Structure formats: C-alpha cells, structure tokens
XYZ file of C-alpha atoms in Angstrom:
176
model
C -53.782 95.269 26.638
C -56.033 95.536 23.401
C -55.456 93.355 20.015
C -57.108 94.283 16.576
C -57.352 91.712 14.148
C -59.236 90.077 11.361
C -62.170 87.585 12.142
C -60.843 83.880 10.534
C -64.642 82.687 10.201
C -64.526 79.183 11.712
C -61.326 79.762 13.771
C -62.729 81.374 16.622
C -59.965 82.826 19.167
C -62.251 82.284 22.048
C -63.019 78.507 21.294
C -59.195 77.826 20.851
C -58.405 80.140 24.008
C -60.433 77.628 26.235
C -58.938 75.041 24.868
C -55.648 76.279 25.542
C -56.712 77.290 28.895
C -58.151 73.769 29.705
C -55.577 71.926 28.842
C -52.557 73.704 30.611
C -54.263 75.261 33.479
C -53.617 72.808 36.212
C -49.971 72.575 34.831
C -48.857 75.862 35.455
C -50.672 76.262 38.812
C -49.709 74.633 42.590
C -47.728 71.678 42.144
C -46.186 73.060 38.826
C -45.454 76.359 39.913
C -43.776 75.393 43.891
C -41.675 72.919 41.522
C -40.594 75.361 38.425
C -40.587 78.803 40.146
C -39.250 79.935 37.144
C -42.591 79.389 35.195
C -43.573 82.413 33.104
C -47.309 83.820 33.329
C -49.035 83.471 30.667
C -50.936 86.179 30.073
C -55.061 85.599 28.587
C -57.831 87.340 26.992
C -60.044 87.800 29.554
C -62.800 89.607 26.510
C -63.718 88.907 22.716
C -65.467 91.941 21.092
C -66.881 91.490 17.633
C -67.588 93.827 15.290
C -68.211 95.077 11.711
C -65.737 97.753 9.677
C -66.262 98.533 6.350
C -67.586 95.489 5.627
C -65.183 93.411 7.434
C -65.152 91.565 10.615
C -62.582 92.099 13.383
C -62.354 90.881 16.989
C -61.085 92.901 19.650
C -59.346 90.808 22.438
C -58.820 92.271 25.453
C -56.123 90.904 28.259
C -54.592 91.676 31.141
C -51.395 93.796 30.850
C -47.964 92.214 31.831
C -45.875 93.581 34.026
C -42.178 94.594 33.197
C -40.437 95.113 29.971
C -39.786 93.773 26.604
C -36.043 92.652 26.256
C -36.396 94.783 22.975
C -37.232 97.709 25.121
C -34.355 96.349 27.464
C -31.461 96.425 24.640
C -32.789 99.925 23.306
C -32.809 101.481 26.825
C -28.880 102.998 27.224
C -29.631 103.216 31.038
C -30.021 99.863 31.314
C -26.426 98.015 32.199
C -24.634 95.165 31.152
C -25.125 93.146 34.210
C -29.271 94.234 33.880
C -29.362 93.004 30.618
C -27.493 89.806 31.272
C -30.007 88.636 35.010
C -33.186 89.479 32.314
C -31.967 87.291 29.475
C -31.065 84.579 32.053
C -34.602 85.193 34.012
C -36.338 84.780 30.178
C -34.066 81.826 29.561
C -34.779 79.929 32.849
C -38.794 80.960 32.136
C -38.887 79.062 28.579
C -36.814 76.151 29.691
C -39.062 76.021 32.737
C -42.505 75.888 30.471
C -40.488 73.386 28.448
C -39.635 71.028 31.277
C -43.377 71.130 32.465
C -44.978 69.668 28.831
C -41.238 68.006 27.354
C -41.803 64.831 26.003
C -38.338 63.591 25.327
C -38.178 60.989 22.147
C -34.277 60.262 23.103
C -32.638 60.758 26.344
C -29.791 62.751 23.827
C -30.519 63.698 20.594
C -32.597 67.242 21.299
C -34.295 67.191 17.718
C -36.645 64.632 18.939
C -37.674 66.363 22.115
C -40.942 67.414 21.387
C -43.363 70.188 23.723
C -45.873 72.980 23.647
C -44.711 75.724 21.934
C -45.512 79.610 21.852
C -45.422 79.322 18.557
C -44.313 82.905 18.319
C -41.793 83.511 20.373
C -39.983 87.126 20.067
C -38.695 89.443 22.128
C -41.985 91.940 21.523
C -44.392 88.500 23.118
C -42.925 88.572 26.522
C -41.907 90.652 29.483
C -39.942 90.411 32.062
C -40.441 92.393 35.811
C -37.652 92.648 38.763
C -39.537 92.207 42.056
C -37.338 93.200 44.875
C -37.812 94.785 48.751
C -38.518 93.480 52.081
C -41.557 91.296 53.129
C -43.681 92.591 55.339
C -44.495 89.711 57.787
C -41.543 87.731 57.499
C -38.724 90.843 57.699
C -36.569 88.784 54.593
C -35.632 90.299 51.636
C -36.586 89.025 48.408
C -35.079 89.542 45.175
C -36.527 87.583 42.112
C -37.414 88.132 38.367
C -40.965 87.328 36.502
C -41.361 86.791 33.339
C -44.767 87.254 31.217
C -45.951 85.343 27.766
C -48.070 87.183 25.561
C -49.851 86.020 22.254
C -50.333 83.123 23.949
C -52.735 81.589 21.096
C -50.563 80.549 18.777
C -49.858 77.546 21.324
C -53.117 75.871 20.682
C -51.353 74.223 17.535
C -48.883 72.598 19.388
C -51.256 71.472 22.279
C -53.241 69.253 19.562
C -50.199 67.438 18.572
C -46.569 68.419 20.106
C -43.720 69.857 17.800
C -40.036 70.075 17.977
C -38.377 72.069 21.327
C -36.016 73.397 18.821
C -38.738 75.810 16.850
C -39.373 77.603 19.860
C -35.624 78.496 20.421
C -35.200 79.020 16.394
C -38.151 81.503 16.477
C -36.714 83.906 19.225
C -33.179 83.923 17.385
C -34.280 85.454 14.342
C-alpha cells in the first residue's frame, strides 16, 4: 500500500508514527490480544520516502497491505448477501468496540459523553478492512471460522494518544 501526500514541515509522519507505535504497541499485543480477540490490526508504514516535485515536497509512505475488503466495496458488491454483509458489519463493530475497551477511560460509569479513548480519528468505511478466515487446521483437525478486521490511516490517532477525546467522535465519524 503506497500514500502520496504533502510534506507538513515540522509535522513529520515518521516522528508521530513512533510515537503512536510506542505508546500502543504492548496494548494490542499478548495479553491484549488473548483477552480482546476481536482487536483490529492496525496496519503501519513500514517506509518514509521524501522527495521534491515541482518545487514541492511530498512523502511517500509505504505500508503493508490489509487483507480483506472495504465494507464500501462490501455494500457495492451485488454478490455479496444479506447475511455477508450483516457477520462483516458485526466483525467491524466488535473490532472498534474492542480497540475502545483496551484504551476507554470511562469519566461516568453511565453517561457515554464522558467516556473518553484513542481514536482513529478518521474512521470510514474506505480506512479499514475486513477478511473471513475459515478451513480446517492442520495439526489440530478443528475447524475454524473467524473474521479480521484491518485499520488503515492509522496516524491520525497520534492526536488522541497526547490527550484522549470523546468515544462518541469515533462512532460520529463512520456514520457520516
């Protein structure tokens, strides 16, 4: 996966990247991800490229590809059935409120406005993917059957990891 964009001088993707990286690493790994098996992979640049066009500067990011499908491709694909659609929203749904359990910092045990967590920070359907993983293993005979979902764009969540915001943006985002 390749992104074009604009340089933003002292906002350097690569510095907030690590930072990101850093400071939800060990939260979405072991512990985290035997107790949340719904946790979505967050996909990262793995490669910053810098370079000069026409007088302007523009970083290439380069990151791993995730697997699956958009739910926009999902809802435009007419092969795709009812009951499809429905087990990949619920597999994106259970993903997000997974990732939101993990960081939640709840201001009221009941009033949801003041539940506050790491956002996305720009959450649509284009900024995540979601795979079916299904067949037989092949040392222990059982068959497995699960759903994995992918976050992309990931850096927008650096502005929520330096100070928390509102669970409700997150949701608001995606529903526009």
């Amino acid at each position: 996966f390749v992104k074009i964009s604009k340089s933003q001088g002292a906002n350097k993707p690569w510095e907030n990247l690590q930072e990101l990286q850093v400071a939800i690493a060990d939260k979405l790994t072991g512990l985290a991800r035997r107790t949340y098996p719904d946790l979505p992979i967050l996909t990262m640049a793995e490669k910053f490229l810098r370079y000069s066009f026409k007088g302007e500067e523009k970083i290439i990011e380069i990151t791993h590809a995730a697997q699956g499908k958009t739910p926009d491709d999902l809802f435009k694909d007419v092969s795709v059935s009812q009951a499809e659609l429905r087990d990949n929203s619920a597999a994106v749904g259970r993903a997000l409120a997974a990732f939101h359990q993990v960081f939640m910092d709840y201001g009221s045990p009941t009033d949801v406005s003041l539940w506050k967590t790491i956002l996305h920070g720009d959450f649509h359907q284009m900024n995540m993917f979601v795979k079916k993983f299904e067949g037989r293993g092949e040392s222990s005979g059982e068959d497995y059957n699960f759903y994995r979902v992918y976050f992309i764009d990931n850096e927008t969540m650096i502005h929520s990891i330096r100070g928390k915001q509102a669970l409700l943006l997150d949701v608001l985002r995606f529903c526009v």
